[in-house]
Coordinates of C-alpha atoms and ligand atoms in Angstrom, one line a residue:
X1 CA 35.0 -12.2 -23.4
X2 CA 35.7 -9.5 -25.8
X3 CA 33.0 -6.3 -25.0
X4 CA 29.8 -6.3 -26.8
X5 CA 29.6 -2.4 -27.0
X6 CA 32.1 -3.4 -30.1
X7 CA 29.2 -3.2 -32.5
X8 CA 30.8 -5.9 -34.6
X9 CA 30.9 -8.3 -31.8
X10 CA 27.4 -7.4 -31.4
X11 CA 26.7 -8.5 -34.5
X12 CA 28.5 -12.3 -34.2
X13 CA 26.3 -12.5 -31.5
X14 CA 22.6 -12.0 -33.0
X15 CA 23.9 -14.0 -36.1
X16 CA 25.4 -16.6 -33.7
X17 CA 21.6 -17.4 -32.5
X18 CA 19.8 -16.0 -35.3
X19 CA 18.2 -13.4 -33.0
X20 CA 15.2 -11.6 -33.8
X21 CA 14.6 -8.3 -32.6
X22 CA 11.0 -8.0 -30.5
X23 CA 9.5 -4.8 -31.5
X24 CA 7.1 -4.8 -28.4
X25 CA 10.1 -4.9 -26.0
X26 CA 11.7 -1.9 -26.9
X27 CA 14.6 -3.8 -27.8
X28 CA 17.6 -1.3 -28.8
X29 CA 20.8 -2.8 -27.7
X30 CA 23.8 -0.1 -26.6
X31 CA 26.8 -0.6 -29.5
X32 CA 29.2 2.7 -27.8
X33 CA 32.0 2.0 -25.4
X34 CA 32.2 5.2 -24.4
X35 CA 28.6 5.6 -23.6
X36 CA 28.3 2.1 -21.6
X37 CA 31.5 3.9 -19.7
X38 CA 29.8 7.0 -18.9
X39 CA 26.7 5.0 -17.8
X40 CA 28.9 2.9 -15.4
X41 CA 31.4 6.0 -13.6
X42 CA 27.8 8.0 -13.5
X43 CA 26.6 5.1 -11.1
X44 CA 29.2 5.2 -9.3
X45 CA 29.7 1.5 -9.0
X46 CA 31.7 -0.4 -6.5
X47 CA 32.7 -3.9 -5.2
X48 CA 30.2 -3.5 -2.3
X49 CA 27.2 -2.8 -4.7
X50 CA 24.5 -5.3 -5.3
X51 CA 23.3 -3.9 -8.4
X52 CA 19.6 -4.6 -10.4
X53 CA 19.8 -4.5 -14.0
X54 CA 16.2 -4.2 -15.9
X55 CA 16.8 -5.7 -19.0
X56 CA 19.9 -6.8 -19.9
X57 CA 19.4 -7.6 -23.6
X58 CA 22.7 -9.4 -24.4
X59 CA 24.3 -8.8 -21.9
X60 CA 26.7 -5.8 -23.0
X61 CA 26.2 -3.0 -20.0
X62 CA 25.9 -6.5 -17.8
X63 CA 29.7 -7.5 -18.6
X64 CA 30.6 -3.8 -17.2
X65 CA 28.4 -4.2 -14.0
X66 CA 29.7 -7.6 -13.7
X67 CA 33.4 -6.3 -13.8
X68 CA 32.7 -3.8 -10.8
X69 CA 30.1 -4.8 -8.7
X70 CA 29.5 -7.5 -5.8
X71 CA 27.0 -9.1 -7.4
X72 CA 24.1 -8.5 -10.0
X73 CA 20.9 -9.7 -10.7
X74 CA 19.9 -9.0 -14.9
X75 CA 16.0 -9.6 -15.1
X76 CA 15.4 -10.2 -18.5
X77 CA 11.9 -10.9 -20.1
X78 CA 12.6 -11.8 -23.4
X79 CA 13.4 -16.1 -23.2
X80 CA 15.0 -16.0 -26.0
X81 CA 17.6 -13.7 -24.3
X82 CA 18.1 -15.9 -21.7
X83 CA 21.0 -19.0 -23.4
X84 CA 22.4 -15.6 -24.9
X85 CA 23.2 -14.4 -21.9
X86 CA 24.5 -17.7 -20.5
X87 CA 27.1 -17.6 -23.0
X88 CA 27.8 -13.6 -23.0
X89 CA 28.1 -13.8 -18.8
X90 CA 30.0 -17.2 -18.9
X91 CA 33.3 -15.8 -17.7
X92 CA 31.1 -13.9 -14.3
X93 CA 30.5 -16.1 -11.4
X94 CA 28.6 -12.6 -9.9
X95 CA 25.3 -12.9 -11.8
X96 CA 22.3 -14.2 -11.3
X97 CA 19.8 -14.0 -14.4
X98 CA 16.2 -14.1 -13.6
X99 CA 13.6 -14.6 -17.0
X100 CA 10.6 -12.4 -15.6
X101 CA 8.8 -9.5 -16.5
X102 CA 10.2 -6.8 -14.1
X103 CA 6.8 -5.7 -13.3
X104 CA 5.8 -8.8 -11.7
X105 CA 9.2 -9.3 -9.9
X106 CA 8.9 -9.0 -5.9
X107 CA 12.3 -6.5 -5.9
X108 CA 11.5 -5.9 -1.6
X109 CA 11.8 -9.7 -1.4
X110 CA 14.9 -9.8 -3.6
X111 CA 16.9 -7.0 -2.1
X112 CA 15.7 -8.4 1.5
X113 CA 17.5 -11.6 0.6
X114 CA 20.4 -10.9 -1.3
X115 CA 21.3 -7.3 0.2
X116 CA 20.1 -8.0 3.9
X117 CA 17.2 -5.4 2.3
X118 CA 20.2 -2.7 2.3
X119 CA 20.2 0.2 -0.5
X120 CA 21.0 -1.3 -3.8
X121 CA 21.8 0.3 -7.3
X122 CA 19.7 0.2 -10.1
X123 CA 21.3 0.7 -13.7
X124 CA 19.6 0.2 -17.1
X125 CA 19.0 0.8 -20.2
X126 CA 15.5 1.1 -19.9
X127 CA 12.8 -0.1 -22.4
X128 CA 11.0 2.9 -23.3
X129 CA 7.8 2.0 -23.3
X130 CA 7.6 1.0 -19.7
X131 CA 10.2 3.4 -18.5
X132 CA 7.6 5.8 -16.6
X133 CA 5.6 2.4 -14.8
X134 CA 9.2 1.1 -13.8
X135 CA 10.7 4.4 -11.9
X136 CA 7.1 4.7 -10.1
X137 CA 7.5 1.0 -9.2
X138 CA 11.0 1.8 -7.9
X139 CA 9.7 4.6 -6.0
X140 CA 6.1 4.2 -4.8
X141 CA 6.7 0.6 -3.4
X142 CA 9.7 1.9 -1.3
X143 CA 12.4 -0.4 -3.1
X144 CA 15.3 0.2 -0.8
X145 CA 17.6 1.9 -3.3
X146 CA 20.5 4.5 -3.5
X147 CA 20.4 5.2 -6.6
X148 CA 18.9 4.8 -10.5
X149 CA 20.9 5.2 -13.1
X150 CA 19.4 4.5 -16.6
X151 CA 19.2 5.5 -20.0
X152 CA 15.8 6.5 -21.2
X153 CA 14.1 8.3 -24.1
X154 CA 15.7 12.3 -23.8
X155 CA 11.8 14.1 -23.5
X156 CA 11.0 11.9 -20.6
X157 CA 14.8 12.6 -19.2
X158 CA 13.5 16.0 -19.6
X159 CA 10.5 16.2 -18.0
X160 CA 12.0 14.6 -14.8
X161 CA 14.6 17.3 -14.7
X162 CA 11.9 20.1 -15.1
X163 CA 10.1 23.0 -12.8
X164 CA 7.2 25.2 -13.1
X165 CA 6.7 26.9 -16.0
X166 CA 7.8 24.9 -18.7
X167 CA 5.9 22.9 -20.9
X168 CA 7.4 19.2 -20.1
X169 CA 6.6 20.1 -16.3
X170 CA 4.2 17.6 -15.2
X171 CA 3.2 14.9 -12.5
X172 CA 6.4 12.9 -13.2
X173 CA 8.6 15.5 -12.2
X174 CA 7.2 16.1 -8.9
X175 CA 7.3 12.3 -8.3
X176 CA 11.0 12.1 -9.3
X177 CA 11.8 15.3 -7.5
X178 CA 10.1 14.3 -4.7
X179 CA 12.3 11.2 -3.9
X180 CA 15.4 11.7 -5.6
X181 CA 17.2 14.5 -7.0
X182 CA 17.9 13.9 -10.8
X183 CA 20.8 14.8 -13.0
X184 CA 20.9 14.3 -16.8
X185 CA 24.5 12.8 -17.3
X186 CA 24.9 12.6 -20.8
X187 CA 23.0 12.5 -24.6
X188 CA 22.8 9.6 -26.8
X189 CA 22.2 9.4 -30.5
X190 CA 20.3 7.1 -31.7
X191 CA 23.5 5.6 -33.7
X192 CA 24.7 4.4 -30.3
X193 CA 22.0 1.6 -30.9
X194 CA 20.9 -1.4 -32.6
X195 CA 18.3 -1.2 -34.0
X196 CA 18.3 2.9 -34.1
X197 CA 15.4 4.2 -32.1
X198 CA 13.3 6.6 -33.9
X199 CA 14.1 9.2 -30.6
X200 CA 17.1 10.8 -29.1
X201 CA 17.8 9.3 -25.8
X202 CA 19.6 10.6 -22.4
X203 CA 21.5 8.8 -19.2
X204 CA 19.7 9.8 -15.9
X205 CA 21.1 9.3 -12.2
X206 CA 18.2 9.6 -9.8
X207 CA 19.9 9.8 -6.5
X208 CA 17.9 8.8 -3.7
X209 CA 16.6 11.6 -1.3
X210 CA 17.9 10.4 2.5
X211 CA 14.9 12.4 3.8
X212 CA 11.7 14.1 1.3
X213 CA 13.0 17.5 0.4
X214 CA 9.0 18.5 1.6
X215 CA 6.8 18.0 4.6
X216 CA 3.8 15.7 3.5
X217 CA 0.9 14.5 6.3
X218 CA -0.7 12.5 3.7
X219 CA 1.6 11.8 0.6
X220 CA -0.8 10.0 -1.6
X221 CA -3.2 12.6 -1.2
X222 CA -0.6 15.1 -2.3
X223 CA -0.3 13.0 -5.3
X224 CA -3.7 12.5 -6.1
X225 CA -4.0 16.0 -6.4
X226 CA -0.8 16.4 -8.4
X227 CA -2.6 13.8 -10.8
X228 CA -5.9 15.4 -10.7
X229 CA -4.2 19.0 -11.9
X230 CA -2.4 17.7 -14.7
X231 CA -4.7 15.1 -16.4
X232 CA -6.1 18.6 -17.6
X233 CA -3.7 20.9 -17.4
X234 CA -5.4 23.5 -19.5
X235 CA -7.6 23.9 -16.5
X236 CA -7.6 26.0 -13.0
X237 CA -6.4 24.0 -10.2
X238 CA -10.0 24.4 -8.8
X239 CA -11.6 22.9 -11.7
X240 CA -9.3 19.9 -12.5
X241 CA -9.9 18.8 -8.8
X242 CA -13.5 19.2 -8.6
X243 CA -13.9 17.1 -11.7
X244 CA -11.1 14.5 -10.4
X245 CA -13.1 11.5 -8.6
X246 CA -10.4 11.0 -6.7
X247 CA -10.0 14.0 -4.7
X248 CA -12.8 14.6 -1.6
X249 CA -12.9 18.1 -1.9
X250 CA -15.2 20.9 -2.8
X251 CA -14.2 23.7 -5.1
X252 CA -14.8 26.3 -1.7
X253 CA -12.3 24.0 0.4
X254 CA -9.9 24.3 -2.2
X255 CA -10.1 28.1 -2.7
X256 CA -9.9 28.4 0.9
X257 CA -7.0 26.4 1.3
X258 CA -5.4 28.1 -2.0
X259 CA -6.3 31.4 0.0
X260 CA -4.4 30.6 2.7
X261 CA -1.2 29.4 1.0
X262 CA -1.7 33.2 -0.8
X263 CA -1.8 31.7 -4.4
X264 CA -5.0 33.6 -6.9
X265 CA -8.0 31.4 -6.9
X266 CA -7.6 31.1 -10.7
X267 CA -4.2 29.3 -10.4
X268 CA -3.1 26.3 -12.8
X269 CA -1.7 23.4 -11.7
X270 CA 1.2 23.9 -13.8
X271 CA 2.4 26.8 -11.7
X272 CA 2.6 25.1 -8.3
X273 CA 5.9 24.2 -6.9
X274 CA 6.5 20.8 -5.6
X275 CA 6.6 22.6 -1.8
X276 CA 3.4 24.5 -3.0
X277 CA 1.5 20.9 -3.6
X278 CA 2.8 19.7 -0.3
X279 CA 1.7 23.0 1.1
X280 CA -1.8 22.3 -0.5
X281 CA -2.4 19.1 0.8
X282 CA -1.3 19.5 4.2
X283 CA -4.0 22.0 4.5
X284 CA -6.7 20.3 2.7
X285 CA -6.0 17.1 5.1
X286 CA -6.4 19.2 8.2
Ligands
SAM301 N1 20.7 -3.6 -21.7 C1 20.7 -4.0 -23.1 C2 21.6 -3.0 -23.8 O1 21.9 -1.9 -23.2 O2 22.0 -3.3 -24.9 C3 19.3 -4.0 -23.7 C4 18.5 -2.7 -23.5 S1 17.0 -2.7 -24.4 C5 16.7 -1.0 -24.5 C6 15.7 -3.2 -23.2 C7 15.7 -4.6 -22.7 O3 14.6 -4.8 -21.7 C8 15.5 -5.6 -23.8 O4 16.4 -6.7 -23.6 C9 14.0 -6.1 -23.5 O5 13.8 -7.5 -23.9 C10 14.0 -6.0 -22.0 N2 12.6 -5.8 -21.4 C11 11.5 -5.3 -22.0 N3 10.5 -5.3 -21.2 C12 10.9 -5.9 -20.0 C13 10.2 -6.2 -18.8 N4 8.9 -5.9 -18.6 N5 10.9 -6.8 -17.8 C14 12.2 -7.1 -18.0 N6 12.9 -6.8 -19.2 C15 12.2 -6.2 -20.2

């Protein structure tokens, strides 16, 4: 099968099956070689990996995962994808292609069953308008994996990459940072698509933490209150958390508790250090 990141083989493909692009997918299909490349030596892929690919379009970063990994599973939601894919992975007896919405997908159940519920990799390029939902999925449900490696709109790249003090700094950092350590691996114009998003877009490898860089009693406390500070992040800590319904404390409890971690009582949220929110809520849960 000659590669799809040729865009002109791209292009006998979608005129092959007449294929329409779905706006409300976030459909941008990868037409670079060298970019699919980077994606798959930044993942690090071997013949031991069971690999998850969200969204595999047509298939063209699938061929690559197909050539290195054990085995992959592509969930794709898009049916119309789906005898597309049957064609483009017709030479790969390693592929499984499941027509869901990844959202809705049990991953624990598939990893449990196909990798003996050992680390797998995930590698995408990601549609953007889910990409935050998906990487909490990944995360909060405590999918067994080693590492993420996806493309994604370059802000949000950004703002998982982030500390204190800067503007992009925000709850999804400190969720990232928490249970991975992120690494932007590369940039990517939007001419490395069809269609062209209207946004430049980066490769990110989330590599799994093997224990939380932080102590935390109570972690979805801690990130209640990480939410609480930056739904208004204009405000003092104190304030965003006394008008969070979410978060049980009183604005004395939590300028006593900011007293004894030694930050000023009129600290934003913004300022606080991923140790300094574990810090926070250890003491607020004692
Ligand atoms: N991997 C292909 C590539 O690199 O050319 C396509 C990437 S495109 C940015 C995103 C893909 O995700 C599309 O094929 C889209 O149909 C699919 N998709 C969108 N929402 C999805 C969802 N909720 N679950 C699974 N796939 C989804």
């Amino acid at each position: 099968m000659a590669t799809l990141g040729k865009p002109q083989n791209t292009i006998e493909i979608l005129q092959k099956y007449h294929f329409n692009f779905q706006k409300q997918y976030g459909q941008n299909f990868l037409i670079d070689i060298r970019v699919l490349e980077k994606i798959i030596s930044a993942a690090g892929i071997t013949d031991e990996d069971y690999v998850l690919e969200i969204g595999p379009g047509i298939g063209t970063l699938t061929q690559y995962l197909c050539e290195r990994a054990r085995e992959v599973a592509a969930v794709e939601i898009d049916k119309n994808l789906i005898p597309i894919l049957a064609d483009t992975l017709s030479p790969y007896q390693n592929v499984e292609i499941i027509n869901k919405d990844i959202l809705k997908l049990d991953i624990i159940g598939l990893v449990k069953e196909k990798n003996q519920g050992n680390p797998i990799k995930v590698v995408a390029n990601l549609p953007y308008y889910i990409t935050t939902p998906i990487i909490m999925e990944l995360f909060e449900s405590h999918v067994p994996v080693e590492s993420i490696t996806v493309m994604v709109q370059k802000e949000v790249a950004d703002r998982m990459q982030v500390g204190p003090g800067t503007k992009d700094y925000g709850a999804l950092s400190l969720a990232v940072q928490y249970y991975a350590e992120p690494e932007i691996v590369a940039n990517v114009p939007p001419n490395c698509f069809i269609p062209r998003p209207n946004v430049g877009s980066a490769v990110i490898r989330l590599t799994r933490h093997q224990k939380p860089p932080v102590q935390v009693k109570d972690e979805a406390l801690m990130f209640r209150l990480i939410r609480a500070s930056f739904n208004q992040r204009r405000k003092t800590l104190i304030n965003g958390l006394n008008n969070s319904p979410v978060v049980p404390y009183s604005k004395k409890q939590v300028a006593e508790a900011l007293k004894e971690l030694g930050l000023p009582v009129n600290v934003r949220g913004e300022a606080l250090t991923l140790e300094q929110f574990a810090q926070l809520s250890n003491q607020l849960c004692r």
